[in-house]
XYZ file of N, CA and C in Angstrom:
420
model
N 117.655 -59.439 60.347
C 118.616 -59.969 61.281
C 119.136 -58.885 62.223
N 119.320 -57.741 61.700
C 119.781 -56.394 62.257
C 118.874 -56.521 63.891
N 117.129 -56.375 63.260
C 116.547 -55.669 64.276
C 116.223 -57.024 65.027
N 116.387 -57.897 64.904
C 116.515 -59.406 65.810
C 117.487 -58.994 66.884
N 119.176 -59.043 66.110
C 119.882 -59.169 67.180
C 120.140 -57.849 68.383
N 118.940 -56.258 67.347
C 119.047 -55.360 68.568
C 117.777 -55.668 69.521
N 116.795 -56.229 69.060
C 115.989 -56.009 70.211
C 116.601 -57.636 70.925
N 117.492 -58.113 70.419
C 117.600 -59.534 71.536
C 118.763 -58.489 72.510
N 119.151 -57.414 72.336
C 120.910 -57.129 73.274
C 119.589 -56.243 73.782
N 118.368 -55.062 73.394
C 117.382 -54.574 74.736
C 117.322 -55.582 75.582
N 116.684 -56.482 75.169
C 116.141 -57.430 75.925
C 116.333 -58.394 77.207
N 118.251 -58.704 76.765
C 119.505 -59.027 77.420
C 119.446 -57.812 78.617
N 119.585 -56.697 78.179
C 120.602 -55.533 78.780
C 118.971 -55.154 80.111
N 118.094 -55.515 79.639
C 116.710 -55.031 80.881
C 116.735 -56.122 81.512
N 117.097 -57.849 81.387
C 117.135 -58.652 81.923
C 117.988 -58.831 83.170
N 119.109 -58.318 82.382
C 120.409 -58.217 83.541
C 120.346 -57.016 84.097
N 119.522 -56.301 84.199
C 119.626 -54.838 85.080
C 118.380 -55.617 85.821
N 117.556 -56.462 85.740
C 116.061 -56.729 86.429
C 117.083 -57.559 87.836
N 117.402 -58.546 87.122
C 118.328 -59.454 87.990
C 119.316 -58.678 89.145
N 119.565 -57.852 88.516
C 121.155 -57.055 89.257
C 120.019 -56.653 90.345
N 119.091 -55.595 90.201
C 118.274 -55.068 91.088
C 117.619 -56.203 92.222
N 117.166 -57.746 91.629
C 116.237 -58.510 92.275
C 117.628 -59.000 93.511
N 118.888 -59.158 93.341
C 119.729 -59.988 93.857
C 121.061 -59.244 94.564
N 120.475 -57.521 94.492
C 121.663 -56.949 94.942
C 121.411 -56.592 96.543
N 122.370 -56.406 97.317
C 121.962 -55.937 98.566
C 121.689 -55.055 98.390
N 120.130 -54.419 99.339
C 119.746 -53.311 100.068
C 119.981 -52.967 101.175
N 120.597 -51.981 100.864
C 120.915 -51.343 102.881
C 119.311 -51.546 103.456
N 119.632 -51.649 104.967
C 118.459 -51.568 105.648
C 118.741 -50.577 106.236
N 117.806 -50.143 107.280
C 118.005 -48.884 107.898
C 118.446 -49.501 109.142
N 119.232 -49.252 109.692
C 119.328 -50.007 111.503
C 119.505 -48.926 112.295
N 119.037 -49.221 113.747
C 118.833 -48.727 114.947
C 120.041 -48.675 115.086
N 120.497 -47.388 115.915
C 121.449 -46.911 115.849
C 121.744 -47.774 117.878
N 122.754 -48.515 117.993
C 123.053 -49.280 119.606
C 123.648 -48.320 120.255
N 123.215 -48.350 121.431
C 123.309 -47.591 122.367
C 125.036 -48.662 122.896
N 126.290 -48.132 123.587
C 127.305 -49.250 123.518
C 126.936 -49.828 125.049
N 127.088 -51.028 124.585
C 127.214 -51.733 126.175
C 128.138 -51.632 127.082
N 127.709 -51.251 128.406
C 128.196 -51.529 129.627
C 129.357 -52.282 129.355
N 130.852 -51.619 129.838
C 131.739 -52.405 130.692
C 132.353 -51.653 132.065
N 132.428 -52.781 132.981
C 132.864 -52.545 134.246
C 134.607 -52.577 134.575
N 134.716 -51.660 134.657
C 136.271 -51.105 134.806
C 136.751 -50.619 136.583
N 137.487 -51.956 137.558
C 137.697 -51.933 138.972
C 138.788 -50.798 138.754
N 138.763 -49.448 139.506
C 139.410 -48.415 139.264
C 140.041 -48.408 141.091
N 141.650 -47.907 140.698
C 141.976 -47.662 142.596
C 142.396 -46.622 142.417
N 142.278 -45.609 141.870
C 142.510 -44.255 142.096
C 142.052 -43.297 140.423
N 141.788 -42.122 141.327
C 141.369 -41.167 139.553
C 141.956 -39.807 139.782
N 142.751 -39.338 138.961
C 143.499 -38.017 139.214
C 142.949 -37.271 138.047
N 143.477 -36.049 138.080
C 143.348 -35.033 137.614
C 144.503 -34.667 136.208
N 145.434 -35.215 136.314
C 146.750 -35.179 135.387
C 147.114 -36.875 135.342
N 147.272 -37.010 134.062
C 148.558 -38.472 133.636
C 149.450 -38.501 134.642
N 150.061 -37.427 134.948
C 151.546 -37.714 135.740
C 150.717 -38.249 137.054
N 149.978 -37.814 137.316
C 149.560 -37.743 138.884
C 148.989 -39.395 139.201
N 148.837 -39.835 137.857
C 148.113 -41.189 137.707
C 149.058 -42.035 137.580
N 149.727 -41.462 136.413
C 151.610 -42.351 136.420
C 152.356 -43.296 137.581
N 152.073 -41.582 138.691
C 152.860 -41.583 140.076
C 152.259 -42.918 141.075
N 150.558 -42.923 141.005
C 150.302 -43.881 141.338
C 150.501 -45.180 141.122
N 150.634 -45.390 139.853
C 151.415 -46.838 139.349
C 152.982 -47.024 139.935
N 153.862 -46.251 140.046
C 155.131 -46.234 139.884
C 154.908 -45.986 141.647
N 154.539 -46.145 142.328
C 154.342 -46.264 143.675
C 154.076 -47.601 144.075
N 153.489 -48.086 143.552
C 152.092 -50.025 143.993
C 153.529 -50.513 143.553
N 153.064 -51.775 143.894
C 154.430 -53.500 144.385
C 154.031 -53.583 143.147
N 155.375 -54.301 142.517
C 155.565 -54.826 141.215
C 154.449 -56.111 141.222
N 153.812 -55.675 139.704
C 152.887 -56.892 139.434
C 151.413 -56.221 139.525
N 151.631 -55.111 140.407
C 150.215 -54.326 140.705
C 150.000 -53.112 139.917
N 150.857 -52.907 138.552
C 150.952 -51.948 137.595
C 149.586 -51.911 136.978
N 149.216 -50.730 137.089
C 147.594 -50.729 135.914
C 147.682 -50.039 134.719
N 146.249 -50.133 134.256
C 145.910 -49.295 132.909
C 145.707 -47.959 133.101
N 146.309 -47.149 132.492
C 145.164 -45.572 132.922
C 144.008 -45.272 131.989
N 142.710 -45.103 132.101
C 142.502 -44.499 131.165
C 141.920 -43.247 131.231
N 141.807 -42.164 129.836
C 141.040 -41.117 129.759
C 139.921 -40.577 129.442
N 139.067 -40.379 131.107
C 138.258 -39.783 130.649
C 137.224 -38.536 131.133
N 135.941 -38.064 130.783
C 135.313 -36.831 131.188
C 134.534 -36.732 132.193
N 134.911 -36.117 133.417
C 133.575 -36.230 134.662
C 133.693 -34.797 134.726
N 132.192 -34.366 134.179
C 131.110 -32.775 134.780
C 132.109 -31.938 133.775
N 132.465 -32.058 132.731
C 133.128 -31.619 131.701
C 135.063 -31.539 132.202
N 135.338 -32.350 132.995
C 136.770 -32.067 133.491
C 137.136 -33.774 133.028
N 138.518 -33.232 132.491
C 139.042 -34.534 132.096
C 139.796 -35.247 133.065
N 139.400 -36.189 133.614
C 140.383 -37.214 134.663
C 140.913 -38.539 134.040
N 141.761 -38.607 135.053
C 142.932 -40.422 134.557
C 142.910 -41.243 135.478
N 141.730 -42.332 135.074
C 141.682 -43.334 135.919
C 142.572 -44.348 135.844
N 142.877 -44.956 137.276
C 143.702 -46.086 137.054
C 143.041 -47.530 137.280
N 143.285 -48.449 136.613
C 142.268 -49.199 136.338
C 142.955 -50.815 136.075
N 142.462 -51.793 137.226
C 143.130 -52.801 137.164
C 142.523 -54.068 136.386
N 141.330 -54.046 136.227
C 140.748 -54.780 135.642
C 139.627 -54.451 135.099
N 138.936 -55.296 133.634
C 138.118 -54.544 132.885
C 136.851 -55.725 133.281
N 135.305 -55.719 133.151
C 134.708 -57.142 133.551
C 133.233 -56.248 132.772
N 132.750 -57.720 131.543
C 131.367 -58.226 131.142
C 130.038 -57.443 131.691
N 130.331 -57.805 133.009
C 128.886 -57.626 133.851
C 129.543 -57.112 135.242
N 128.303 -56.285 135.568
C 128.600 -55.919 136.947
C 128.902 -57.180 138.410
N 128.456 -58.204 137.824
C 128.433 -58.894 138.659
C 129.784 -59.727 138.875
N 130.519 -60.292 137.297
C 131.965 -59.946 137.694
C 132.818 -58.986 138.264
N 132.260 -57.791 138.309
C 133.311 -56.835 138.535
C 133.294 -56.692 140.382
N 131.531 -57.450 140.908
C 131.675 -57.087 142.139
C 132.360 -58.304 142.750
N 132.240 -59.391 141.862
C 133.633 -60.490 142.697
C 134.754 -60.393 142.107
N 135.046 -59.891 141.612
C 136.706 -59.505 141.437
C 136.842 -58.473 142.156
N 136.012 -57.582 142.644
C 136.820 -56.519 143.612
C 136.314 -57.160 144.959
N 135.739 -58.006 145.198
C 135.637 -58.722 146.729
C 136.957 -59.774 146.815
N 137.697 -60.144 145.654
C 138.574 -61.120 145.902
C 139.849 -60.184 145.816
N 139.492 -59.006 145.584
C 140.760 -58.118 145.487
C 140.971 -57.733 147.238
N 139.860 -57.201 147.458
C 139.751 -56.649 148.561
C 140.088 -57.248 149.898
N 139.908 -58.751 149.768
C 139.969 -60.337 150.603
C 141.761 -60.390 150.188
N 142.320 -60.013 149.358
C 143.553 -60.266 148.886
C 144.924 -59.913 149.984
N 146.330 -60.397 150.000
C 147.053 -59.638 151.340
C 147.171 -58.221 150.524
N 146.776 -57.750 149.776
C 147.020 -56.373 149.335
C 145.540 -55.298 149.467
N 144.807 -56.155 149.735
C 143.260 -55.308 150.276
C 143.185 -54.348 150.864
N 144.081 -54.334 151.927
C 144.031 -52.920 152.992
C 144.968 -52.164 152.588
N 145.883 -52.273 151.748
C 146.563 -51.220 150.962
C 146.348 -50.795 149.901
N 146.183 -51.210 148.619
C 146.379 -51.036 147.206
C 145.079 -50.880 147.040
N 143.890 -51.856 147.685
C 142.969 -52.490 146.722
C 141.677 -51.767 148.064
N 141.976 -50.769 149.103
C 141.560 -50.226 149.750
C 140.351 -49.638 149.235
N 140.411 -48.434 148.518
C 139.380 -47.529 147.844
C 139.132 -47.781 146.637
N 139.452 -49.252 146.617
C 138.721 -49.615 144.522
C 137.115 -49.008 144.603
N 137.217 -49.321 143.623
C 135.544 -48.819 142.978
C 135.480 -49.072 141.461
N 134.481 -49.589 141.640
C 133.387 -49.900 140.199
C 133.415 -48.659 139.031
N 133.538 -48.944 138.481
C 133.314 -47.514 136.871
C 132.694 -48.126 136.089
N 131.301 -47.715 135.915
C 130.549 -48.841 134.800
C 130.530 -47.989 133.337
N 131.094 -47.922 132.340
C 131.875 -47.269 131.083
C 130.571 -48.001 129.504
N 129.929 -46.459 129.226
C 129.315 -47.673 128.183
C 130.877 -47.494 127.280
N 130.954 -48.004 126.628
C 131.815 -49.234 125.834
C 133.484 -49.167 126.460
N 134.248 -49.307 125.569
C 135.620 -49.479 125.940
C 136.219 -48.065 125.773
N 136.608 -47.496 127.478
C 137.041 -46.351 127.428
C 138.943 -46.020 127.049
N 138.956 -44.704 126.627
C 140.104 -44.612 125.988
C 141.327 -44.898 126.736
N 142.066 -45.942 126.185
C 143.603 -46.532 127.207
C 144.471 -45.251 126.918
N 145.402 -44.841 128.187
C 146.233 -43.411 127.436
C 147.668 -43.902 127.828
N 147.476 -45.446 129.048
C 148.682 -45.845 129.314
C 148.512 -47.254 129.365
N 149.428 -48.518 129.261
C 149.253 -49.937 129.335
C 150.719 -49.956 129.902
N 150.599 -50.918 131.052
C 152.043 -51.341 131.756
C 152.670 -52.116 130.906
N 154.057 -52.545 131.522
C 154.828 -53.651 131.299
C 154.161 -54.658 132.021
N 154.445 -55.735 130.965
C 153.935 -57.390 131.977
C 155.496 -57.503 132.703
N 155.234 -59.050 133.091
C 156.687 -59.238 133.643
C 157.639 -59.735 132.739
N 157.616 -59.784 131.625
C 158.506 -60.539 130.698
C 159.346 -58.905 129.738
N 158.615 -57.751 130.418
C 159.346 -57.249 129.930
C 158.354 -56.455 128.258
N 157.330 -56.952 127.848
C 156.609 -56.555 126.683
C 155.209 -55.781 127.230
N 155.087 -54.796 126.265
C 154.128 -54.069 126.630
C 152.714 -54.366 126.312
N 152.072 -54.092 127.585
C 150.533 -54.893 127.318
C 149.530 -54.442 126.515
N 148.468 -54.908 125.920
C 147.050 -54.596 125.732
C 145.941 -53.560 126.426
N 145.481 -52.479 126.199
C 144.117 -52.044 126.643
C 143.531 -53.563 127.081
N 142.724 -53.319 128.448
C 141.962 -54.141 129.240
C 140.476 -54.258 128.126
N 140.469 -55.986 128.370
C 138.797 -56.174 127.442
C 138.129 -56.930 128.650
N 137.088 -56.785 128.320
C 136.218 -57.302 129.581
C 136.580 -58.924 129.248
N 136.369 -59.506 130.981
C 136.147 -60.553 130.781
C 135.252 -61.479 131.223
């Protein structure tokens, strides 16, 4: 009876290690993604936060942007950045309806396209109008 019930608990104990192995996840190896494209309508890029600040705290209420931070030719700049967009092709009609806008020939003058692979770093988010502070821009 002894050597019954040990070779029935081997027998058990290789069964459930066969199983564990047949039914457990295996990592796979995956391709490492390159991040996708987002298009970020930028109206000005400075050299310092403050200098980027100044530009916000200048534009008509309502026209407050995002700044964000980042690296051109190893120098760190602060873009200001009014809207974030999917595809380039949103981003070129939202800056044609910006540009068409009564604020086109002022504010929305020297926008430009920033095509960002993924979501670049927010270092500032405005006030909305209610008074609460906003979100980093997601494409839309």
């Amino acid at each position: 009876m002894k050597r019954f019930l040990i070779l029935f608990c081997l027998a058990f104990s290789v069964s459930c290690m066969y199983a564990a192995d047949r039914y457990s996840v295996k990592e796979t190896p995956t391709l490492t993604k390159q991040p996708k494209l987002v298009y970020y309508i930028v109206l000005g890029s400075y050299s310092s936060l403050q200098a980027a600040q100044g530009f916000n705290y200048a534009c008509a209420d309502g026209l407050e942007s995002w700044i964000y931070k980042t690296t051109v030719n190893r120098k760190t700049v602060y873009r200001v950045c009014y809207s974030c967009h999917s595809t380039k092709a949103k981003a070129m009609q939202a800056l044609k309806e910006m540009k068409d806008s009564p604020y086109g020939d002022s504010w929305f003058k020297g926008a430009w396209i920033w095509p960002s692979r993924g979501l670049a770093q927010c270092v500032f988010c405005p006030v909305n109008m209610e008074g609460k502070q906003t979100k980093p821009l997601t494409p839309q």
